[in-house]
Amino acid sequence: MIPTLPGITTVAQTITLALSPIFMLTAIGQLLNVLTGRLSRVVDRVRELERLHPDSTGAEHDRHVWELRLLDRRISIINRSLIMAVSSAVLTAFVVAALFVATLAKLHFASAVAVAFILSMLLLIASLISFMIEVRVSLHAIHVRRELID
C-alpha cells in the first residue's frame, strides 16, 4: 500500500492551528528584546560604577557599593527571566513543529503537544513575573529627594 500525503485542506487546517503559537513566539521575541535592552543598560551602568568605584570615598563609595549590589541582583533577575522566556519560545516552536509532524505522519500525540504548550505558557508567565520583579527592584535605585519636589 502506498502511503498517502495529507491533502491541502489538512495542511491549511494545521497552519491555522499553528498561528496562535506563532503569534505567541512574536510576543516572546518582543519580551526578549525588552529584557536584553534592560540587561545592556544595567551592564553599562555596572561598568561605569566599576570605573568610578576605586576613586570614591565616604558616602559616595557606600552609594556605589549599594548600587553595584542592586545592579548585580537585577542582572540575576533579568538573566532568569531571559532563560524562562527563551525556554518558552523553544517549547512553543516545538508545539508548532509537532503539529505539522503529527499531521504529516498521521500521529496522535495531542497530549504531548498540549503539555508542551501549557509548559510554554507557564514559563512565559514566570518570565513576565520575573520581569515585573526586576522593574520593581530597579525603582529602588531611583529616589527623588523630597526637597526637590516639595
Coordinates of N, CA and C in Angstrom, one line a residue:
M1 N 0.8 -1.2 0.0 CA 0.0 0.0 0.0 C 0.9 1.2 0.0
I2 N 0.6 2.2 -0.8 CA 1.3 3.4 -1.0 C 0.8 4.4 0.1
P3 N 1.7 5.0 0.9 CA 1.3 6.0 1.9 C 0.7 7.2 1.1
T4 N -0.3 7.8 1.7 CA -0.9 9.0 1.1 C -0.5 10.2 1.8
L5 N -0.2 11.3 1.1 CA 0.1 12.5 1.7 C -1.1 13.3 2.1
P6 N -1.0 14.1 3.2 CA -2.2 14.8 3.6 C -2.6 15.8 2.5
G7 N -3.9 16.0 2.5 CA -4.4 17.0 1.5 C -4.2 18.4 1.9
I8 N -4.3 19.3 0.9 CA -4.1 20.7 1.1 C -5.0 21.3 2.2
T9 N -6.2 20.8 2.4 CA -7.1 21.2 3.4 C -6.5 20.9 4.8
T10 N -6.0 19.7 4.9 CA -5.4 19.3 6.2 C -4.2 20.1 6.6
V11 N -3.4 20.4 5.6 CA -2.2 21.3 5.8 C -2.7 22.7 6.2
A12 N -3.7 23.2 5.5 CA -4.2 24.5 5.8 C -4.8 24.6 7.2
Q13 N -5.5 23.5 7.6 CA -6.0 23.5 9.0 C -4.9 23.5 10.0
T14 N -3.8 22.8 9.7 CA -2.6 22.7 10.6 C -2.0 24.1 10.7
I15 N -1.9 24.8 9.6 CA -1.3 26.2 9.6 C -2.2 27.1 10.4
T16 N -3.5 26.9 10.3 CA -4.4 27.7 11.1 C -4.2 27.4 12.6
L17 N -4.1 26.2 13.0 CA -3.8 25.8 14.4 C -2.5 26.3 14.9
A18 N -1.5 26.4 14.0 CA -0.2 26.9 14.4 C -0.1 28.4 14.5
L19 N -1.1 29.1 14.0 CA -1.0 30.6 14.1 C -0.9 31.2 15.5
S20 N -1.7 30.6 16.4 CA -1.7 31.2 17.8 C -0.3 31.0 18.4
P21 N 0.3 29.8 18.3 CA 1.6 29.7 18.9 C 2.7 30.6 18.2
I22 N 2.5 30.8 16.9 CA 3.4 31.7 16.2 C 3.2 33.1 16.6
F23 N 2.0 33.6 16.9 CA 1.8 34.9 17.5 C 2.5 35.0 18.8
M24 N 2.4 33.9 19.6 CA 3.0 33.9 20.9 C 4.5 34.0 20.8
L25 N 5.1 33.3 19.8 CA 6.5 33.5 19.5 C 6.9 34.9 19.2
T26 N 6.1 35.6 18.5 CA 6.3 37.0 18.2 C 6.3 37.8 19.5
A27 N 5.4 37.6 20.4 CA 5.3 38.3 21.6 C 6.5 38.0 22.5
I28 N 6.9 36.7 22.5 CA 8.1 36.3 23.3 C 9.3 37.0 22.8
G29 N 9.4 37.1 21.5 CA 10.5 37.9 20.8 C 10.6 39.3 21.3
Q30 N 9.5 39.9 21.4 CA 9.4 41.3 21.9 C 9.9 41.4 23.3
L31 N 9.4 40.5 24.1 CA 9.8 40.4 25.5 C 11.3 40.2 25.6
L32 N 11.9 39.3 24.8 CA 13.3 39.1 24.8 C 14.1 40.4 24.4
N33 N 13.5 41.1 23.5 CA 14.1 42.4 23.1 C 14.2 43.4 24.2
V34 N 13.1 43.5 25.0 CA 13.0 44.4 26.1 C 14.0 44.0 27.2
L35 N 14.0 42.7 27.5 CA 14.9 42.2 28.5 C 16.4 42.4 28.2
T36 N 16.7 42.1 26.9 CA 18.1 42.3 26.6 C 18.5 43.8 26.6
G37 N 17.6 44.6 26.2 CA 17.8 46.1 26.3 C 18.1 46.5 27.8
R38 N 17.2 46.0 28.7 CA 17.4 46.4 30.1 C 18.7 45.8 30.6
L39 N 19.1 44.6 30.2 CA 20.3 44.0 30.7 C 21.5 44.8 30.2
S40 N 21.4 45.2 28.9 CA 22.5 46.0 28.3 C 22.7 47.3 29.1
R41 N 21.6 48.0 29.5 CA 21.7 49.2 30.2 C 22.3 49.0 31.6
V42 N 21.9 47.9 32.3 CA 22.4 47.5 33.6 C 23.9 47.3 33.5
V43 N 24.3 46.5 32.5 CA 25.8 46.2 32.3 C 26.6 47.5 32.1
D44 N 26.0 48.4 31.3 CA 26.7 49.6 31.1 C 26.9 50.4 32.4
R45 N 25.9 50.4 33.2 CA 25.9 51.1 34.5 C 26.9 50.5 35.4
V46 N 27.0 49.1 35.4 CA 28.0 48.4 36.2 C 29.4 48.8 35.8
R47 N 29.6 48.8 34.5 CA 31.0 49.2 34.0 C 31.3 50.6 34.5
E48 N 30.4 51.5 34.4 CA 30.6 52.9 34.8 C 31.0 52.9 36.3
L49 N 30.2 52.2 37.1 CA 30.4 52.3 38.6 C 31.7 51.6 38.9
E50 N 32.0 50.5 38.2 CA 33.3 49.8 38.5 C 34.5 50.7 38.1
R51 N 34.3 51.6 37.2 CA 35.4 52.6 36.8 C 35.5 53.6 37.9
L52 N 34.3 54.1 38.5 CA 34.3 55.1 39.5 C 34.7 54.6 40.9
H53 N 34.4 53.4 41.2 CA 34.5 52.8 42.5 C 35.9 53.0 43.2
P54 N 37.0 52.7 42.5 CA 38.3 52.8 43.2 C 38.6 54.2 43.6
D55 N 38.1 55.2 43.0 CA 38.4 56.6 43.3 C 37.4 57.2 44.3
S56 N 36.4 56.5 44.7 CA 35.3 57.1 45.5 C 35.7 56.8 47.0
T57 N 35.2 57.7 47.8 CA 35.4 57.6 49.3 C 34.1 58.0 50.0
G58 N 34.0 57.6 51.3 CA 32.9 58.0 52.1 C 31.6 57.6 51.6
A59 N 30.6 58.6 51.7 CA 29.2 58.3 51.3 C 29.1 57.9 49.8
E60 N 29.9 58.6 49.0 CA 29.9 58.3 47.6 C 30.3 56.8 47.3
H61 N 31.3 56.3 48.0 CA 31.8 54.9 47.9 C 30.7 54.0 48.4
D62 N 30.1 54.3 49.5 CA 29.0 53.5 50.0 C 27.8 53.4 49.0
R63 N 27.5 54.5 48.4 CA 26.4 54.6 47.4 C 26.8 53.7 46.2
H64 N 28.1 53.8 45.8 CA 28.5 52.9 44.6 C 28.4 51.4 45.0
V65 N 28.8 51.1 46.2 CA 28.7 49.7 46.6 C 27.3 49.2 46.7
W66 N 26.4 50.1 47.2 CA 25.0 49.7 47.3 C 24.4 49.6 45.9
E67 N 24.7 50.5 45.0 CA 24.2 50.4 43.7 C 24.7 49.2 42.9
L68 N 26.0 48.9 43.1 CA 26.6 47.7 42.5 C 25.9 46.4 42.9
R69 N 25.5 46.3 44.2 CA 24.8 45.2 44.7 C 23.4 45.1 44.1
L70 N 22.8 46.2 44.0 CA 21.4 46.3 43.4 C 21.5 45.8 41.9
L71 N 22.5 46.3 41.2 CA 22.6 46.0 39.8 C 22.9 44.5 39.6
D72 N 23.7 44.0 40.5 CA 24.0 42.5 40.5 C 22.8 41.7 40.6
R73 N 21.9 42.2 41.5 CA 20.6 41.5 41.7 C 19.7 41.6 40.5
R74 N 19.7 42.8 39.9 CA 19.0 43.0 38.7 C 19.5 42.1 37.5
I75 N 20.8 42.0 37.4 CA 21.3 41.1 36.4 C 20.8 39.7 36.6
S76 N 20.9 39.2 37.8 CA 20.4 37.8 38.1 C 18.9 37.7 37.7
I77 N 18.1 38.6 38.1 CA 16.7 38.5 37.8 C 16.4 38.6 36.3
I78 N 17.1 39.5 35.6 CA 16.9 39.6 34.1 C 17.4 38.3 33.5
N79 N 18.5 37.8 33.9 CA 19.0 36.5 33.3 C 18.0 35.4 33.5
R80 N 17.4 35.3 34.7 CA 16.4 34.3 35.0 C 15.2 34.4 34.1
S81 N 14.8 35.7 33.9 CA 13.7 35.9 33.0 C 14.0 35.6 31.6
L82 N 15.2 35.9 31.2 CA 15.6 35.6 29.8 C 15.6 34.1 29.6
I83 N 16.1 33.3 30.5 CA 16.2 31.9 30.4 C 14.7 31.3 30.3
M84 N 13.8 31.8 31.1 CA 12.5 31.3 31.1 C 11.8 31.7 29.8
A85 N 12.0 32.9 29.3 CA 11.4 33.4 28.0 C 11.9 32.5 26.8
V86 N 13.2 32.3 26.8 CA 13.8 31.5 25.7 C 13.3 30.1 25.8
S87 N 13.2 29.5 27.0 CA 12.7 28.2 27.1 C 11.2 28.1 26.7
S88 N 10.5 29.1 27.0 CA 9.1 29.2 26.5 C 9.0 29.3 25.0
A89 N 9.9 30.0 24.4 CA 10.0 30.1 22.9 C 10.3 28.8 22.3
V90 N 11.3 28.1 22.9 CA 11.7 26.8 22.3 C 10.5 25.8 22.4
L91 N 9.8 25.8 23.5 CA 8.7 24.9 23.7 C 7.6 25.3 22.7
T92 N 7.4 26.5 22.5 CA 6.3 27.0 21.5 C 6.7 26.6 20.1
A93 N 8.0 26.7 19.8 CA 8.4 26.3 18.4 C 8.2 24.7 18.3
F94 N 8.5 24.0 19.4 CA 8.3 22.6 19.4 C 6.8 22.3 19.1
V95 N 5.9 23.0 19.7 CA 4.5 22.8 19.5 C 4.1 23.0 18.1
V96 N 4.6 24.0 17.4 CA 4.4 24.3 16.0 C 4.9 23.1 15.2
A97 N 6.1 22.7 15.4 CA 6.7 21.6 14.7 C 6.0 20.3 14.9
A98 N 5.6 20.1 16.1 CA 4.8 18.8 16.5 C 3.5 18.8 15.8
L99 N 2.8 20.0 15.7 CA 1.6 20.0 14.9 C 1.7 19.5 13.5
F100 N 2.8 20.0 12.9 CA 3.0 19.6 11.5 C 3.4 18.1 11.3
V101 N 4.3 17.7 12.2 CA 4.8 16.3 12.2 C 3.6 15.4 12.4
A102 N 2.8 15.7 13.4 CA 1.6 14.9 13.7 C 0.7 14.8 12.5
T103 N 0.5 15.9 11.8 CA -0.4 16.0 10.6 C 0.2 15.2 9.5
L104 N 1.4 15.4 9.2 CA 2.1 14.8 8.0 C 2.2 13.3 8.2
A105 N 2.6 12.9 9.5 CA 2.9 11.5 9.7 C 1.6 10.8 10.3
K106 N 0.5 11.5 10.4 CA -0.7 11.0 11.0 C -0.5 10.3 12.3
L107 N 0.2 11.0 13.2 CA 0.5 10.6 14.5 C -0.5 11.2 15.5
H108 N -0.7 10.6 16.6 CA -1.7 11.1 17.6 C -1.0 11.3 18.9
F109 N -0.4 12.5 19.0 CA 0.3 12.8 20.3 C -0.2 14.2 20.8
A110 N -1.5 14.4 20.8 CA -2.1 15.6 21.2 C -1.8 15.9 22.6
S111 N -1.7 14.9 23.5 CA -1.4 15.2 24.9 C 0.0 15.8 25.1
A112 N 0.9 15.3 24.3 CA 2.3 15.8 24.4 C 2.3 17.2 24.0
V113 N 1.6 17.5 22.9 CA 1.6 18.9 22.4 C 0.9 19.8 23.4
A114 N -0.2 19.4 24.0 CA -0.9 20.2 25.0 C 0.0 20.4 26.2
V115 N 0.7 19.4 26.7 CA 1.6 19.6 27.8 C 2.7 20.6 27.5
A116 N 3.3 20.5 26.3 CA 4.3 21.4 25.9 C 3.8 22.8 25.8
F117 N 2.6 23.0 25.3 CA 2.1 24.4 25.2 C 1.8 24.9 26.6
I118 N 1.2 24.1 27.5 CA 1.0 24.5 28.9 C 2.3 24.9 29.6
L119 N 3.3 24.1 29.4 CA 4.6 24.4 30.0 C 5.2 25.7 29.4
S120 N 5.0 25.9 28.1 CA 5.5 27.1 27.5 C 4.8 28.3 28.1
M121 N 3.4 28.2 28.3 CA 2.7 29.3 28.9 C 3.1 29.6 30.3
L122 N 3.4 28.5 31.1 CA 3.8 28.7 32.5 C 5.2 29.4 32.5
L123 N 6.1 29.0 31.6 CA 7.4 29.6 31.6 C 7.3 31.1 31.2
L124 N 6.4 31.4 30.2 CA 6.1 32.8 29.9 C 5.6 33.6 31.0
I125 N 4.6 33.0 31.7 CA 4.1 33.7 32.9 C 5.2 34.0 33.9
A126 N 6.0 32.9 34.2 CA 7.1 33.1 35.2 C 8.1 34.2 34.7
S127 N 8.4 34.2 33.4 CA 9.3 35.2 32.9 C 8.7 36.6 33.1
L128 N 7.4 36.8 32.8 CA 6.8 38.1 33.0 C 6.8 38.5 34.4
I129 N 6.5 37.6 35.3 CA 6.6 37.9 36.8 C 8.0 38.3 37.2
S130 N 9.0 37.6 36.7 CA 10.4 38.0 36.9 C 10.7 39.3 36.4
F131 N 10.2 39.6 35.2 CA 10.4 41.0 34.6 C 9.7 42.0 35.5
M132 N 8.5 41.8 36.0 CA 7.9 42.7 36.9 C 8.7 42.9 38.2
I133 N 9.3 41.9 38.7 CA 10.1 42.0 39.9 C 11.3 42.8 39.6
E134 N 11.9 42.6 38.4 CA 13.1 43.4 38.1 C 12.8 44.9 38.0
V135 N 11.7 45.2 37.4 CA 11.3 46.6 37.3 C 11.1 47.2 38.7
R136 N 10.5 46.5 39.6 CA 10.3 46.9 41.0 C 11.7 47.2 41.6
V137 N 12.6 46.2 41.4 CA 13.9 46.3 42.0 C 14.6 47.6 41.4
S138 N 14.5 47.8 40.2 CA 15.2 48.9 39.5 C 14.7 50.3 40.1
L139 N 13.4 50.3 40.5 CA 12.9 51.5 41.1 C 13.6 51.9 42.4
H140 N 14.2 50.9 43.1 CA 14.9 51.2 44.3 C 16.1 52.1 44.1
A141 N 16.6 52.1 42.9 CA 17.8 52.9 42.6 C 17.5 54.3 42.3
I142 N 16.2 54.5 42.1 CA 15.8 55.9 41.7 C 14.9 56.5 42.8
H143 N 15.5 57.4 43.5 CA 14.7 58.1 44.6 C 14.9 59.6 44.4
V144 N 13.8 60.3 44.2 CA 13.8 61.7 44.1 C 13.8 62.3 45.5
R145 N 14.8 63.1 45.7 CA 14.9 63.7 47.1 C 13.7 64.6 47.3
R146 N 13.1 64.5 48.5 CA 11.9 65.2 48.9 C 12.0 66.7 48.7
E147 N 13.2 67.2 49.0 CA 13.4 68.7 48.9 C 13.3 69.2 47.5
L148 N 13.5 68.3 46.5 CA 13.4 68.7 45.1 C 12.0 68.8 44.6
I149 N 11.1 68.1 45.3 CA 9.7 68.0 44.7 C 8.7 68.7 45.6
D150 N 9.1 69.2 46.8 CA 8.2 69.9 47.7 C 8.3 71.3 47.5

